[in-house]
XYZ file of C-alpha atoms in Angstrom:
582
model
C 17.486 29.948 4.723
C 19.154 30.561 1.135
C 19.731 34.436 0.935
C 20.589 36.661 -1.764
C 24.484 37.667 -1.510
C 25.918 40.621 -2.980
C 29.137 39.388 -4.453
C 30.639 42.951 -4.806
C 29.706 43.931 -0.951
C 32.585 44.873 0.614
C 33.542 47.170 -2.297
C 29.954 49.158 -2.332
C 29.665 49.572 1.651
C 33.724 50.984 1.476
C 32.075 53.788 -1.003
C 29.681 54.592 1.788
C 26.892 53.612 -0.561
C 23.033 53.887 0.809
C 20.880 51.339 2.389
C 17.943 50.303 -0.292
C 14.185 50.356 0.350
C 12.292 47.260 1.540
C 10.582 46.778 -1.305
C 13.479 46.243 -3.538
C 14.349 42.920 -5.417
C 16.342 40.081 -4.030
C 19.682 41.285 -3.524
C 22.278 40.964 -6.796
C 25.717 41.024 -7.947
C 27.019 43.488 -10.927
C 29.901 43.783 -12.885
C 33.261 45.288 -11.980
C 32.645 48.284 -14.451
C 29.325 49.238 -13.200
C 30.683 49.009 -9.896
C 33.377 51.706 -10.144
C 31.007 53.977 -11.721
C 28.616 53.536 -8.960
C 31.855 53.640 -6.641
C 32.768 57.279 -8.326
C 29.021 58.352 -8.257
C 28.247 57.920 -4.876
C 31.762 59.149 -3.409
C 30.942 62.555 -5.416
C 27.502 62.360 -3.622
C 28.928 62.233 -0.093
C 32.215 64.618 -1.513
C 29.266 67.182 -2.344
C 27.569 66.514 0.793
C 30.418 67.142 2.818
C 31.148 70.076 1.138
C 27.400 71.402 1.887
C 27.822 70.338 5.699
C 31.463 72.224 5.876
C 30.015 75.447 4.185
C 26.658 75.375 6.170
C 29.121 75.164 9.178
C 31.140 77.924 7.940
C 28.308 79.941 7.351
C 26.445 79.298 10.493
C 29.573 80.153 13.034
C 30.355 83.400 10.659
C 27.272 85.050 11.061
C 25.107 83.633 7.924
C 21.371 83.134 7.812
C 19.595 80.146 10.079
C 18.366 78.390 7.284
C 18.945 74.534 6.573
C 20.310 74.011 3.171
C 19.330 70.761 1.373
C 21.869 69.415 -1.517
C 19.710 67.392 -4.493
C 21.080 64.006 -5.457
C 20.641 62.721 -8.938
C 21.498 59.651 -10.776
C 21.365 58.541 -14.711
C 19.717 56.278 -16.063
C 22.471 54.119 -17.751
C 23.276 50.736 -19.619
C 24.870 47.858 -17.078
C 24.887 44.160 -16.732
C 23.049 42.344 -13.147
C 23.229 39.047 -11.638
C 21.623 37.287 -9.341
C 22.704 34.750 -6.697
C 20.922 32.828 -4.194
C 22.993 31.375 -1.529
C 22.319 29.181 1.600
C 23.890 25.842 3.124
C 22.643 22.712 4.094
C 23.514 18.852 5.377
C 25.493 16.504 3.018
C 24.716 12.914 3.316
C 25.503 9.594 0.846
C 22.450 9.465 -1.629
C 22.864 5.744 -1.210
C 23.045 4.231 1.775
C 21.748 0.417 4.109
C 21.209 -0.421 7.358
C 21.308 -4.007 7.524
C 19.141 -4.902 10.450
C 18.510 -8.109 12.050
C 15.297 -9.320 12.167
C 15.674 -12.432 14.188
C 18.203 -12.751 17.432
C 21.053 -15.935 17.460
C 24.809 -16.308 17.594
C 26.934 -14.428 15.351
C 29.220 -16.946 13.777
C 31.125 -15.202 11.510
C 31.719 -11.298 10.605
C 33.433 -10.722 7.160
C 33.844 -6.960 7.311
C 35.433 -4.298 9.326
C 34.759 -0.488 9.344
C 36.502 1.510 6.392
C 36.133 -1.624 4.081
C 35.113 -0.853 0.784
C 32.158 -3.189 -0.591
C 30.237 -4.285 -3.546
C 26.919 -5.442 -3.856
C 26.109 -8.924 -3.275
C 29.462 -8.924 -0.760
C 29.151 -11.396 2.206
C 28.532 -9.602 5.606
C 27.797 -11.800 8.731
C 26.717 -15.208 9.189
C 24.160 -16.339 12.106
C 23.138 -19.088 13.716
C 18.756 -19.367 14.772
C 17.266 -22.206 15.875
C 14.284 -19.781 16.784
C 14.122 -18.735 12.953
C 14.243 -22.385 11.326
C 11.271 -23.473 13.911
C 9.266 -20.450 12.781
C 10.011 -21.505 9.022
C 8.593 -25.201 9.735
C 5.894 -24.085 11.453
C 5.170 -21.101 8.812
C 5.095 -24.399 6.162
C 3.112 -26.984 8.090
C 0.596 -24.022 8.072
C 0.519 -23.314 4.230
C -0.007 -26.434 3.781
C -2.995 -26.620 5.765
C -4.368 -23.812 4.266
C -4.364 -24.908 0.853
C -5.860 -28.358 1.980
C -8.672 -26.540 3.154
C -8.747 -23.946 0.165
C -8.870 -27.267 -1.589
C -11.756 -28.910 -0.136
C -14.218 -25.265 0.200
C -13.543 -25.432 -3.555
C -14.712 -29.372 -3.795
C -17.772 -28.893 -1.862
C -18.371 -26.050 -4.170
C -18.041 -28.183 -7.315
C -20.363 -30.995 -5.592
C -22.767 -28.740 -4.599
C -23.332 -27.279 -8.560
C -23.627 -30.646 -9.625
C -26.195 -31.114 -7.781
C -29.483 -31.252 -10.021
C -32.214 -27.993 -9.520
C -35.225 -30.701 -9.640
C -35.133 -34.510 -8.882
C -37.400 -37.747 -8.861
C -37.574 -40.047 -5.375
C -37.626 -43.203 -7.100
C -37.755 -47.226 -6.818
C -35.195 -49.278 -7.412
C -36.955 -52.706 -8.060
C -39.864 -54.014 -7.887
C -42.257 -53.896 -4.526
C -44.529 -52.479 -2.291
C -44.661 -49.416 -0.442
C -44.490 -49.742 3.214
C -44.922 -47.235 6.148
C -45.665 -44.518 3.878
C -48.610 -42.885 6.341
C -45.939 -42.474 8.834
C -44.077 -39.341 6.735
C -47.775 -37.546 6.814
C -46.513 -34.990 3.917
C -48.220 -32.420 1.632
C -47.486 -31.131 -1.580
C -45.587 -28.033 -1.114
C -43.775 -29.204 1.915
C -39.717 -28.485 2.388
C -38.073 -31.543 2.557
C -34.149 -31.899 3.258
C -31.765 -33.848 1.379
C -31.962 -37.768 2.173
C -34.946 -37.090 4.781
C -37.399 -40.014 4.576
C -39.928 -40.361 2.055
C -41.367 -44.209 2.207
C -39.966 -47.767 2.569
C -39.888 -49.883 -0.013
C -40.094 -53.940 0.079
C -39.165 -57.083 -2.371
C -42.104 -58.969 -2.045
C -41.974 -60.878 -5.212
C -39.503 -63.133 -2.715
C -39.089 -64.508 1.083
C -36.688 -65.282 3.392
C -36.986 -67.344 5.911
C -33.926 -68.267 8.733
C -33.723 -71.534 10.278
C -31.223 -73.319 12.558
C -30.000 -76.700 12.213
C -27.461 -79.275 13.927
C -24.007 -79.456 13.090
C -24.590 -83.006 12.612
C -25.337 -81.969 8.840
C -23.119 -79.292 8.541
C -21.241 -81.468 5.893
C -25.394 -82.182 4.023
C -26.365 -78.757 3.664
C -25.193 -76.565 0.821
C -25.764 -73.055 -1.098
C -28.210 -73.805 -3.870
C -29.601 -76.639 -2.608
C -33.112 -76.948 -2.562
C -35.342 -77.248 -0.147
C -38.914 -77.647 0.556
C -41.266 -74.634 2.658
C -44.103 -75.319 4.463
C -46.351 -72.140 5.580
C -49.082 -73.710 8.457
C -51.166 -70.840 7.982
C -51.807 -71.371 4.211
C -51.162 -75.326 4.533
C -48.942 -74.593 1.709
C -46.001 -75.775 0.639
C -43.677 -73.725 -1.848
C -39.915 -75.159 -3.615
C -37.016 -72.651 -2.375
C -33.485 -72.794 -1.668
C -30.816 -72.172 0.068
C -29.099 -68.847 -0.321
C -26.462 -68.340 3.000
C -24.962 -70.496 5.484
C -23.150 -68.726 8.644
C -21.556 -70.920 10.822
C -22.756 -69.557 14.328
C -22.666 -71.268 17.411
C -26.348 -71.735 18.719
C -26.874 -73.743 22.218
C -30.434 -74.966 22.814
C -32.043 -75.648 26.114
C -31.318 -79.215 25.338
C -27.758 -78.688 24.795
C -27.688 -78.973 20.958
C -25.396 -77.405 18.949
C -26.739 -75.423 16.080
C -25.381 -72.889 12.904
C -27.564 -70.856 10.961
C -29.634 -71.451 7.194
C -31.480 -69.088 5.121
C -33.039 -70.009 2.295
C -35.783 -67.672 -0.269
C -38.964 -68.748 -2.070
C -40.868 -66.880 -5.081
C -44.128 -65.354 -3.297
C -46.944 -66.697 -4.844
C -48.676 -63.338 -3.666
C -50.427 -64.700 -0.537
C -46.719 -64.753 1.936
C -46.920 -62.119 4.337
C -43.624 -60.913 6.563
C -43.755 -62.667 10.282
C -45.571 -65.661 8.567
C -44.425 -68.877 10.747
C -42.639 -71.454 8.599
C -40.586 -74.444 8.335
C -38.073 -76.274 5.736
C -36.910 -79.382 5.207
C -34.147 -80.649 3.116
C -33.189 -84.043 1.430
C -30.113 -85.518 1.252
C -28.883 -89.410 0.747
C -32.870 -89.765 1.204
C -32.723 -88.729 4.177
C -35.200 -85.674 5.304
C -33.617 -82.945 7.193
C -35.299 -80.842 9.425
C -34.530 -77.931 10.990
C -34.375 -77.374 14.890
C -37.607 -75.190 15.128
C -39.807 -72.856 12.697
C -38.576 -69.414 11.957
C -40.767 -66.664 10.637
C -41.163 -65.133 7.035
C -39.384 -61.465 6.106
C -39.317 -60.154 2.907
C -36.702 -60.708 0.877
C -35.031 -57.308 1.067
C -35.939 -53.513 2.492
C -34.799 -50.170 1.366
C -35.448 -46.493 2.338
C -36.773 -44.311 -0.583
C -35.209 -40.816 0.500
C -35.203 -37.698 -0.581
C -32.306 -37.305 -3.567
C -32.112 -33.247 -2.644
C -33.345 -30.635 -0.503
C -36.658 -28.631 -1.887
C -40.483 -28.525 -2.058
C -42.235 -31.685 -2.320
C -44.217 -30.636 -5.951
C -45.193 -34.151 -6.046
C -46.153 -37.222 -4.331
C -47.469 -40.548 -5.479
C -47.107 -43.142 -2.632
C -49.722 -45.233 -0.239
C -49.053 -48.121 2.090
C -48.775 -51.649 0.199
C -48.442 -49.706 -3.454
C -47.462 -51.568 -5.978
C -44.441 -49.879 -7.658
C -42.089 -51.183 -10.554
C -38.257 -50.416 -10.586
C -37.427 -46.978 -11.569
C -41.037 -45.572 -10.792
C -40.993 -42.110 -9.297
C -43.226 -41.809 -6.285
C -42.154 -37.941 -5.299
C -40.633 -34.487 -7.325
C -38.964 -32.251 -5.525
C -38.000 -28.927 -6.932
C -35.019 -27.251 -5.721
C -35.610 -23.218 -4.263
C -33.228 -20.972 -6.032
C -32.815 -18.320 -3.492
C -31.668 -20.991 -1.293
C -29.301 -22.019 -4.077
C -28.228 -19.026 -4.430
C -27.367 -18.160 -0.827
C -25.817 -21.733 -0.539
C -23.545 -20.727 -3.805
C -22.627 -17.092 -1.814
C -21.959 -19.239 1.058
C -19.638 -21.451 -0.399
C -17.602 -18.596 -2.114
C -17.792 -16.690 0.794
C -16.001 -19.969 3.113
C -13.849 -20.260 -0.129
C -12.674 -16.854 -0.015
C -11.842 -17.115 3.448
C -9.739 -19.997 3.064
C -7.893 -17.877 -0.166
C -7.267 -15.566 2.509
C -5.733 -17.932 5.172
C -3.724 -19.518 1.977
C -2.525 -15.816 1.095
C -1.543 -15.182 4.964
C 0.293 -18.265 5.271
C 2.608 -17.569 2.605
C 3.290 -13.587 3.562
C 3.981 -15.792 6.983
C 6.660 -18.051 4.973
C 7.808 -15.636 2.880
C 8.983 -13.168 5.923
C 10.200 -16.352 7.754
C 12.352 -17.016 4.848
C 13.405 -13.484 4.441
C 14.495 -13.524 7.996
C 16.971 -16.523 7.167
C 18.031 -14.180 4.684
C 18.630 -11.881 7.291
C 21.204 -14.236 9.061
C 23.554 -14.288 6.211
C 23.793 -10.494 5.126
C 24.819 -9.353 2.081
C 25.653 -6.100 0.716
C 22.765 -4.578 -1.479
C 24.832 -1.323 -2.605
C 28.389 -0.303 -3.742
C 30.205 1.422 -0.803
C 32.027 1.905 2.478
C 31.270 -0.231 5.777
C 30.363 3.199 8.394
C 29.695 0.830 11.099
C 29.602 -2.781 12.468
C 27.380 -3.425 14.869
C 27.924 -6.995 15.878
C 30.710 -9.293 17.129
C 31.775 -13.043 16.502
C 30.230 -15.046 18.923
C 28.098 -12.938 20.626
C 24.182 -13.729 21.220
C 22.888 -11.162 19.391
C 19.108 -9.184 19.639
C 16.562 -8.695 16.718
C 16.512 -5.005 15.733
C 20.243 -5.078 16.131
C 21.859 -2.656 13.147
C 24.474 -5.365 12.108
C 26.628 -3.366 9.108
C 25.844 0.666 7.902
C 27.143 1.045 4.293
C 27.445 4.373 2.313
C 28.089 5.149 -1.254
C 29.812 8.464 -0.458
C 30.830 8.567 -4.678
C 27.470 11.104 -4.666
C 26.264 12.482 -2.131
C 22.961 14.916 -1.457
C 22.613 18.606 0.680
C 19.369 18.957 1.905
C 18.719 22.269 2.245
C 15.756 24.490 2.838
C 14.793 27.311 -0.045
C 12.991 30.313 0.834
C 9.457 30.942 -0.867
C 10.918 34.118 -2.423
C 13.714 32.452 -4.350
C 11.598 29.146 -5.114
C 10.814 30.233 -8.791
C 14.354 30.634 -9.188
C 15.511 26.858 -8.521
C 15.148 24.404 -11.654
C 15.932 21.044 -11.670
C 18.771 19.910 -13.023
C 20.450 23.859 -12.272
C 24.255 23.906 -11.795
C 25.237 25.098 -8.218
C 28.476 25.861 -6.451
C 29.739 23.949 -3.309
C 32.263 25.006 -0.618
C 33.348 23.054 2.270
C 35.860 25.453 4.413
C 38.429 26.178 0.946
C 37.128 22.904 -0.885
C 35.033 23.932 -4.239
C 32.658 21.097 -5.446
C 30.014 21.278 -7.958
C 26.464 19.900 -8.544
C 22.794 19.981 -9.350
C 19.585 20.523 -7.931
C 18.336 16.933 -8.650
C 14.048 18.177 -6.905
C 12.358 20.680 -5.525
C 9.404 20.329 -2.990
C 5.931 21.795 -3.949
C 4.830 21.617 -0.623
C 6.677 24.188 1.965
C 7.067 23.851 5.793
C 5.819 26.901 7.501
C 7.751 28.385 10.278
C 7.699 31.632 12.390
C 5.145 32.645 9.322
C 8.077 32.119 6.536
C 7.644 29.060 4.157
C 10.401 27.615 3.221
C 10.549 25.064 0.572
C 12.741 21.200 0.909
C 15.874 21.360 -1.980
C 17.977 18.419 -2.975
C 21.189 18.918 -4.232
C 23.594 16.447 -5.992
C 27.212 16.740 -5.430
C 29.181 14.498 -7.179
C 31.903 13.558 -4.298
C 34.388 10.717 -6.104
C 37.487 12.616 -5.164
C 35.691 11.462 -1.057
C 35.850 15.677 0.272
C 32.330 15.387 1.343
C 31.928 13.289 4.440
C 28.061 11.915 5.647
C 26.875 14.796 8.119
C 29.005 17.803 7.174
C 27.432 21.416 6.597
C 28.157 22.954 3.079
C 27.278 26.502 1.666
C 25.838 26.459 -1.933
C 25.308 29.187 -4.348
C 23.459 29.513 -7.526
C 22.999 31.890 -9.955
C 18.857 32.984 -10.158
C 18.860 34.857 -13.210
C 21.078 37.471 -15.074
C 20.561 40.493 -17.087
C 23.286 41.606 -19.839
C 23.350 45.323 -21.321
C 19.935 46.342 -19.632
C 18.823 49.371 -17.900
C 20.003 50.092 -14.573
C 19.415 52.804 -11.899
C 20.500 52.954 -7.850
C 18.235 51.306 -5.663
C 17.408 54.641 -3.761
C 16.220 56.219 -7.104
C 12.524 53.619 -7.088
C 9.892 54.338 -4.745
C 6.774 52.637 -3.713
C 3.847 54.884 -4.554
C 0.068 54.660 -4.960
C -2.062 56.399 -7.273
C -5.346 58.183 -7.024
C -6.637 55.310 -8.211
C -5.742 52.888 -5.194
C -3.070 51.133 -7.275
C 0.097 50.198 -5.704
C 3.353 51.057 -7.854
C 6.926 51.656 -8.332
C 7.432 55.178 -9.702
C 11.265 56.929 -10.543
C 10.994 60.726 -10.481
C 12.534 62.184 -13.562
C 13.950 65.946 -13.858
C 12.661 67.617 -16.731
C 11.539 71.166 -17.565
C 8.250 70.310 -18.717
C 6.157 67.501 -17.657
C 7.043 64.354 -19.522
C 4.653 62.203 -21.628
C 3.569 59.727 -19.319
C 3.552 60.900 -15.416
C 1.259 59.291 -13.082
C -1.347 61.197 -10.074
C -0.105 60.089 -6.934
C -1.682 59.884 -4.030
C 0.598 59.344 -1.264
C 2.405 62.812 0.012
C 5.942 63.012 -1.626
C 6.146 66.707 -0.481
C 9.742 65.987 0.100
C 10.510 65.438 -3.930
C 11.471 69.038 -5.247
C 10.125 70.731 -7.822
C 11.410 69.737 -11.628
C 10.799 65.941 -10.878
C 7.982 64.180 -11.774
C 6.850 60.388 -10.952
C 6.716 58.138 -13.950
C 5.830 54.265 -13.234
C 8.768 52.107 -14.238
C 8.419 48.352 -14.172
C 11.451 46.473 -12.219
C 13.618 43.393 -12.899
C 16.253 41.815 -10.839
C 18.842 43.935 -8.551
C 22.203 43.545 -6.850
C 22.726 45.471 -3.498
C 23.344 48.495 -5.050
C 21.403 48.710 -8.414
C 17.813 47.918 -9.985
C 17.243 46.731 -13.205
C 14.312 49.120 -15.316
C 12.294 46.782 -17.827
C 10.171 50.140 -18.973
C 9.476 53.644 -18.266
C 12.230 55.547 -18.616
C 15.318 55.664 -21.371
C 19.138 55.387 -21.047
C 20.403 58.799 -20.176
C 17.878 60.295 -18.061
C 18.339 62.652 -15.119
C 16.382 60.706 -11.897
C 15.785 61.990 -8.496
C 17.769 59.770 -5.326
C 17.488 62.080 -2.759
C 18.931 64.802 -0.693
C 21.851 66.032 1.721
C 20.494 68.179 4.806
C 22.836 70.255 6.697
C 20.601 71.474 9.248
C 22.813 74.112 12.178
C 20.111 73.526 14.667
C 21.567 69.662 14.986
C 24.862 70.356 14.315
C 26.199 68.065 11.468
C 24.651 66.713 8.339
C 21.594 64.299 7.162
C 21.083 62.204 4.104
C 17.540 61.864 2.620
C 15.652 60.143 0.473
């Protein structure tokens, strides 16, 4: 803790000077000349008092009266000069300094510094080898980059789903009849899901019909030829022709080898699907016929479904309807809080995957900095304090590989008592000794925030010493002094001569007694019992400034030349020897 020092000490307490009251300022340092006069003033003090003791004694063993006699010390009022110091010490350490730890174990290949080696940033420091590092860097890629694929496709099922209209039409896409329609049994207002199954529609307007023939006329039987249909049912007979030919390998009962013909016909209106039929086909005159019937289907099928998820607001469809391509035969009207909560959904999975994306690359970013980590660099100008790692060893993550220092400027940390804490200003000039070594520098911060101890707060203090001639070494203790404040050609009294007092009105205040014949112009009521002051003083209030160990500086209340009370010298016979009193 940082403590007032007189600077004149050792001369005042040789003069025998008196202790001062608790309630005077933090302790200062005054000028030589004031000093001597004090020096002179107090040895007449103790001169007088021994006089007083050696007469009392006299007096006493010759037969005088048993009376103690008391000897009144004054002081003046004069002009002086005060300063203040606060001193204290603390810890000096390099205000720059890096640890290079590893991060990731392997084999230390190469070490390019030593101890005592002076470096500059950006200076090579160690090389080492990691297969455990470059795995975790492959692996920390492979993993961005499935991240972003599926950042990528949470944002494309976004996009798909807005384009997705808010109301759509189930329509046809040629010309038919509605099949199977009863089977869906729906209602207006109804929820119906995206492609769920609305009706069937069928190409009537044509047949098919699939018959098998021999591969005897596989050479007679072409696409587009034409052929002739005969339908039992309606003893009709209707011009087609032939649209496919697969080449499959049918074996009758009667061991007859036979590939597959299909051939369509315009429907008149009156074909029906699973109508029996028959076809025949001419070639070189010669009428071709097929091995047996085969039965009518129409020409082509398709499921009418649902083009989005909503509420069926309309729906136009019975069994064998008529419908022309492009006719609507159900609306459905998307719900918007569903659309909504789809849309929060998709942000919400989308977000998520921004989040895996962002996680990934902290993950490759610290793998990478940990390759960093196997060829160290200096970051800072300095000396190498340490080196914590050998060529060719294995060595451990958390290993502290090189300690550098920039020991041109180093910091004290010291601790500031709350009394002197108004005192300390950044950027103050303050004195450093080391054993006989003087430095200088400046209080670069002070804390607002003090650490409490045994009920004293003390307040953290940084101090910059600027060390390029290298007297300051990392971990040495230092004293420091500063200089709080100073008063030139001011009022001054001795310490002794200000007492605490309170007055009849409660208030707490510093009072100097001042000898007069009649009462001065501005006394105060006390309170407190000062039966010990004698008669001809009387208590003024003075207002204080800064003090050294042996004198207080007056701001107001009294004037330069006064006669003050500072105590008295008992000789009392009944103890024997003498007493000084304030």
């Amino acid at each position: 803790m940082a403590e007032v020092i007189d600077q004149e000490k050792q001369s005042t307490e040789a003069a025998g000077a008196p202790s001062g009251f608790s309630d005077a300022a933090p302790v200062q340092k005054r000028r030589r000349r004031n000093r001597k006069k004090i020096i002179r003033r107090i040895i007449a003090l103790v001169l007088v008092a021994a006089l007083a003791g050696g007469g009392f004694y006299a007096w006493k063993r010759f037969g005088g009266p048993k009376e103690t006699e008391k000897e009144i010390l004054r002081d003046t009022v004069s002009r002086g000069s005060i300063t203040s110091m606060v001193n204290g010490s603390g810890a000096a350490v390099a205000k720059n300094s890096e640890s290079v730890t590893l991060i990731a174990g392997g084999k230390v290949r190469e070490v390019y510094v030593t101890e005592g080696d002076y470096v500059t940033a950006g200076t090579p420091l160690f090389e080492i080898d990691s297969t455990e590092v470059e795995e975790a860097i492959a692996t920390a890629r492979e993993r961005v980059r499935n991240a972003e694929t599926e950042l990528a496709d949470r944002r494309n099922e976004l996009a798909e789903f807005l384009k997705k209209p808010t109301e759509a039409d189930a329509v046809a896409e040629y010309n038919g009849i509605l099949v199977e329609v009863g089977l869906q049994k729906m209602n207006l207002g109804d929820d119906v899901a995206e492609k769920e199954v609305l009706a069937k529609l069928v190409d009537n307007t044509r047949m098919r019909l699939t018959l098998y023939f021999s591969y005897a006329y596989e050479n007679d039987i072409q696409i587009g030829q034409p052929v002739s249909v005969s339908i039992p049912v309606t003893m009709a007979s209707i011009p087609g022709e032939v649209i496919e030919i697969h080449k499959v390998d049918r074996v009758t009962k009667e061991g007859g080898r036979m590939f597959e013909v299909v051939v369509a016909m315009d429907n008149p209106g009156t074909l029906t699907e699973e109508m029996t039929a028959t076809a025949t086909l001419t070639t070189d005159g010669e009428t071709i016929y097929p091995y047996e019937p085969g039965k009518l289907e129409y020409y082509r099928s398709t499921v009418i479904r649902s083009p989005m998820s909503g509420s069926l607001t309309s729906y136009n469809a019975r069994d064998y309807q008529k419908v022309q391509a492009g006719q609507g035969i159900a609306h459905i009207q998307a719900d918007l809080k569903y659309r909504e909560e789809e849309i929060k959904n998709y942000n919400t999975r989308i977000q998520s995957a921004e989040e895996s994306v962002k996680d990934a690359n902290e993950a490759l970013e610290k793998a990478m900095k940990t390759t960093e980590s196997l060829s160290g660099v200096a970051t800072i100008d300095g000396t190498v304090l340490s080196v914590g790692i050998q060529q060719g060893e294995e060595a451990k993550a958390g290993t502290v590989a090189v300690s550098i220092a920039d020991t041109s400027t180093m910091i004290v940390n010291a601790m500031l008592d709350e009394m002197y804490i108004s005192y300390a200003k950044v950027g103050m000039m303050v004195n450093i000794k080391l054993w006989e070594n003087e430095l200088y520098g400046t209080i670069e911060s002070v804390s607002l925030t003090a650490n409490a101890e045994n009920g004293v707060a003390r307040f953290p203090m940084v101090i910059s010493v600027d060390n390029s001639e290298g007297l300051l070494m990392s971990g040495a203790y230092v004293d420091y002094s500063f200089t709080a404040s100073q008063s030139e050609d001011c009022l001054i009294v001795s310490i002794p001569c200000v007492k605490s007092a309170q007055t009849t009105d409660g208030e707490t205040v510093k009072v100097i007694f001042v000898e007069t014949d009649v009462p001065p112009e501005n006394p105060v009521e006390l309170a407190t019992d000062m039966m010990q002051i004698p008669e001809g003083f009387w208590p003024v209030v003075v207002e204080t400034g800064i003090s050294d160990s042996n004198n207080i500086e007056i701001l107001s209340g009294v004037e330069e030349g006064m006669s003050v009370y500072a105590g008295v010298v008992e000789n009392n016979s009944g103890m024997g020897g003498m007493g000084y009193y304030f």
